[in-house]
C-alpha cells in the first residue's frame, strides 16, 4: 500500500515537472520595445575627397566608402589611391576585440586595356571577439602596375566600433527558435537556419539617436502566408532576430 502511494506521488511529481517544462516553451514572447517602437530610417550624408565617396551617419561615423577608377580617369588619380586596407582604417577607429579578417583573395589576372597591369581583389569581414559583425563586409580591387599596387575600386559597408559586448550567448539556438515559434503560434522546427551575429540597432527617442549593440540569433523561420499561386519554394519566409542574451524578439520580417 505504501509502495503504491509512493509511486502515485512520484507520478504526480513527474507530471508537474513536465508541465513546468512545457510552460517555459509556451511563455509569451518578450519584445524589444525600445527598438520595435522607435526604429527609424537614419539620415546619411556623403562627401567626396580625392575621388572617394565617404558616407557618414547622424553621429558622424563613417559607414560607407566607395571609390571607382573610371575609364577616362588619369593615372594620377590611381597613383594617389591607398595600396592597402591599413591605409584607410583611420576612418574606422576600432576598440580592442574588433578584428578585420581577410576571408578571400582573388588570383592575379590580366587587364585587357593595360598590358603592363594585373588585377586582383580582397574581401574582408568584421569580427568582434570571434563573432561576425553584421554588414561589415568590404571588397577591394587592385591594379598591380609598374609603379606598385593601388586600389582601383573599393566598397565597404561599415566597420562600426563594437564595445563591451559579451560574445557568449545565454540562450541556445533551440530556445531562440522556440521564441519565434511561440510568437508565430507554430511548432518549432529545428531545421530552421540560424546564425549568431553582432548587430547594431538605431532608434530615435526624444529626438536623439540611440544605438543598441546586441548579440543576436538570426533565424530563417517558416514560410509566411502568401499568394497560393506562388510556388512553395519561392514563397517568402519569416526572418527573425532574437537577442542571444535576453531572449527578446528584436524584429521579424517576411
XYZ file of C-alpha atoms in Angstrom:
254
model
C 0.000 0.000 0.000
C 2.752 2.391 0.978
C 4.636 1.477 -2.197
C 1.647 2.300 -4.423
C 1.182 5.664 -2.695
C 4.840 6.482 -3.251
C 4.594 5.550 -6.938
C 1.457 7.691 -7.275
C 3.205 10.687 -5.653
C 6.233 10.170 -7.893
C 3.965 10.163 -10.977
C 2.338 13.417 -9.849
C 5.779 14.953 -9.338
C 6.922 13.938 -12.822
C 3.734 15.369 -14.334
C 4.359 18.657 -12.534
C 7.932 18.779 -13.837
C 6.683 18.033 -17.343
C 4.043 20.751 -17.114
C 6.637 23.208 -15.852
C 8.921 22.323 -18.758
C 6.117 22.805 -21.282
C 5.017 26.080 -19.765
C 8.511 27.501 -20.353
C 8.010 26.845 -24.069
C 4.562 28.426 -24.001
C 5.569 31.654 -22.309
C 4.721 34.942 -24.001
C 7.496 36.228 -26.245
C 9.214 39.327 -24.860
C 9.571 42.146 -27.401
C 12.466 44.606 -27.534
C 10.008 47.508 -27.425
C 12.628 50.244 -27.456
C 13.785 49.112 -30.879
C 10.388 47.998 -32.195
C 8.570 51.200 -31.313
C 11.301 53.723 -32.071
C 13.101 52.346 -35.129
C 13.602 54.875 -37.894
C 15.315 55.457 -41.199
C 18.554 57.197 -40.384
C 19.747 60.187 -42.373
C 23.087 59.804 -44.112
C 25.211 62.329 -45.924
C 28.153 61.947 -48.274
C 31.277 63.875 -49.127
C 33.827 63.460 -51.903
C 37.545 63.516 -51.100
C 40.129 62.851 -53.829
C 37.658 60.744 -55.801
C 36.414 58.810 -52.766
C 32.773 58.988 -51.715
C 32.531 58.825 -47.925
C 29.166 58.210 -46.261
C 28.530 59.256 -42.650
C 25.616 58.661 -40.300
C 23.957 61.112 -37.914
C 26.710 60.500 -35.368
C 29.318 61.474 -37.971
C 30.680 57.942 -38.135
C 31.922 56.682 -41.498
C 29.500 53.961 -42.573
C 30.430 53.567 -46.235
C 33.390 54.137 -48.502
C 33.396 53.793 -52.289
C 35.899 54.542 -54.993
C 35.763 53.967 -58.738
C 38.509 54.442 -61.278
C 36.629 55.385 -64.444
C 37.887 54.641 -67.924
C 38.682 58.282 -68.653
C 40.348 58.989 -65.301
C 44.010 59.887 -65.266
C 46.603 57.588 -63.762
C 47.447 60.337 -61.278
C 44.114 59.577 -59.627
C 45.016 55.890 -59.421
C 48.502 56.602 -58.073
C 47.047 58.797 -55.315
C 44.945 55.888 -54.016
C 45.815 53.716 -50.999
C 47.698 50.491 -51.599
C 46.118 48.521 -48.723
C 43.233 48.429 -46.270
C 45.556 49.592 -43.493
C 45.864 52.995 -45.166
C 42.141 53.766 -44.799
C 41.496 52.237 -41.374
C 42.000 55.673 -39.767
C 38.439 56.319 -40.964
C 37.226 53.392 -38.836
C 38.699 53.688 -35.317
C 38.089 50.333 -33.619
C 38.483 49.287 -29.995
C 40.227 46.163 -28.724
C 38.386 42.978 -29.636
C 37.455 44.190 -33.112
C 39.187 42.415 -35.980
C 39.060 42.872 -39.749
C 39.766 39.481 -41.341
C 40.851 38.755 -44.885
C 38.469 35.941 -45.889
C 39.029 35.668 -49.617
C 41.590 36.782 -52.199
C 41.308 36.564 -55.954
C 44.060 35.363 -58.247
C 46.096 37.739 -60.370
C 44.661 38.262 -63.845
C 45.486 40.369 -66.877
C 43.931 43.768 -67.589
C 42.854 43.896 -71.237
C 43.176 47.677 -71.590
C 46.622 47.876 -69.967
C 49.109 45.118 -70.910
C 51.518 46.189 -68.151
C 48.842 45.846 -65.439
C 47.493 42.933 -63.446
C 44.489 42.929 -61.128
C 43.126 41.023 -58.115
C 40.674 41.558 -55.255
C 40.421 41.076 -51.491
C 37.319 40.514 -49.335
C 37.279 41.312 -45.617
C 34.787 40.688 -42.797
C 34.447 42.346 -39.408
C 34.558 40.208 -36.237
C 34.284 41.084 -32.580
C 35.845 38.578 -30.190
C 35.326 35.847 -32.791
C 31.697 36.667 -33.671
C 30.774 38.012 -37.111
C 29.508 41.606 -37.141
C 26.556 42.091 -39.495
C 27.018 44.403 -42.503
C 30.775 44.509 -42.080
C 31.912 43.033 -45.387
C 34.239 45.020 -47.645
C 35.653 44.325 -51.076
C 38.718 45.958 -52.628
C 40.062 45.654 -56.177
C 43.671 46.448 -57.012
C 45.809 47.163 -60.053
C 49.401 45.942 -59.947
C 51.289 48.500 -62.053
C 54.958 49.209 -62.770
C 54.611 51.905 -60.059
C 53.214 49.483 -57.449
C 49.859 48.253 -56.089
C 46.892 50.670 -55.999
C 43.181 50.413 -55.286
C 41.130 50.730 -58.456
C 37.745 50.078 -56.842
C 36.620 49.811 -53.255
C 33.375 49.255 -51.436
C 32.925 48.919 -47.710
C 29.583 48.624 -45.938
C 30.618 49.635 -42.450
C 33.200 48.872 -39.794
C 31.316 50.070 -36.699
C 33.191 50.015 -33.412
C 31.804 47.331 -31.086
C 32.416 47.883 -27.376
C 31.906 45.937 -24.150
C 29.643 43.245 -25.602
C 29.659 39.722 -24.181
C 30.125 37.364 -27.169
C 28.799 34.331 -25.256
C 25.047 33.633 -25.758
C 22.910 32.948 -22.691
C 20.192 31.074 -24.592
C 20.570 28.220 -27.063
C 19.633 28.159 -30.736
C 16.757 25.821 -29.870
C 15.436 28.301 -27.306
C 15.658 31.135 -29.844
C 13.731 29.047 -32.382
C 11.111 28.269 -29.727
C 10.689 32.005 -29.053
C 9.992 32.560 -32.755
C 7.635 29.563 -32.873
C 5.696 30.904 -29.867
C 5.359 34.304 -31.493
C 4.043 32.810 -34.740
C 1.971 30.154 -32.915
C 3.564 27.316 -34.870
C 5.557 24.225 -33.964
C 9.288 24.703 -33.635
C 11.351 23.280 -36.477
C 14.970 22.673 -35.509
C 15.974 22.655 -39.187
C 15.343 26.414 -39.477
C 18.698 28.020 -40.406
C 20.127 30.017 -37.508
C 23.348 32.047 -37.216
C 24.919 34.089 -34.444
C 25.806 37.698 -35.257
C 26.539 41.021 -33.623
C 24.286 43.788 -34.888
C 23.688 47.438 -34.113
C 20.184 48.918 -33.996
C 19.325 52.594 -34.210
C 16.235 54.161 -32.685
C 15.178 57.728 -32.046
C 13.960 58.755 -28.612
C 13.081 62.336 -27.691
C 14.721 63.472 -30.896
C 18.029 61.772 -30.087
C 19.605 58.772 -31.816
C 20.028 55.781 -29.504
C 22.203 52.874 -30.616
C 21.923 49.334 -29.288
C 24.676 46.785 -29.957
C 23.424 43.249 -29.398
C 24.440 39.630 -29.826
C 21.618 38.082 -31.841
C 20.427 34.859 -33.386
C 19.271 35.484 -36.955
C 16.702 32.818 -37.805
C 15.189 31.967 -41.176
C 11.857 30.671 -39.960
C 8.776 29.104 -41.550
C 7.183 30.144 -44.809
C 4.890 33.128 -44.457
C 1.292 33.053 -45.700
C 1.215 34.350 -49.232
C -0.320 34.095 -52.664
C -1.452 30.468 -53.126
C -0.409 30.719 -56.775
C 3.216 31.297 -55.813
C 5.383 28.201 -55.888
C 6.166 26.932 -52.384
C 9.933 27.191 -52.717
C 9.728 30.855 -53.796
C 7.283 31.908 -51.059
C 8.564 34.450 -48.508
C 9.836 33.202 -45.164
C 9.782 34.847 -41.782
C 13.165 36.184 -40.721
C 13.656 36.958 -37.050
C 16.376 38.421 -34.861
C 16.432 37.208 -31.257
C 18.654 38.704 -28.561
C 21.032 35.892 -27.578
C 21.356 37.242 -24.028
C 17.828 38.289 -23.055
C 15.713 36.196 -25.451
C 13.877 39.330 -26.625
C 12.420 39.357 -30.124
C 14.115 42.353 -31.735
C 12.438 42.273 -35.122
C 10.668 39.985 -37.563
C 10.219 40.448 -41.309
C 8.976 38.464 -44.286
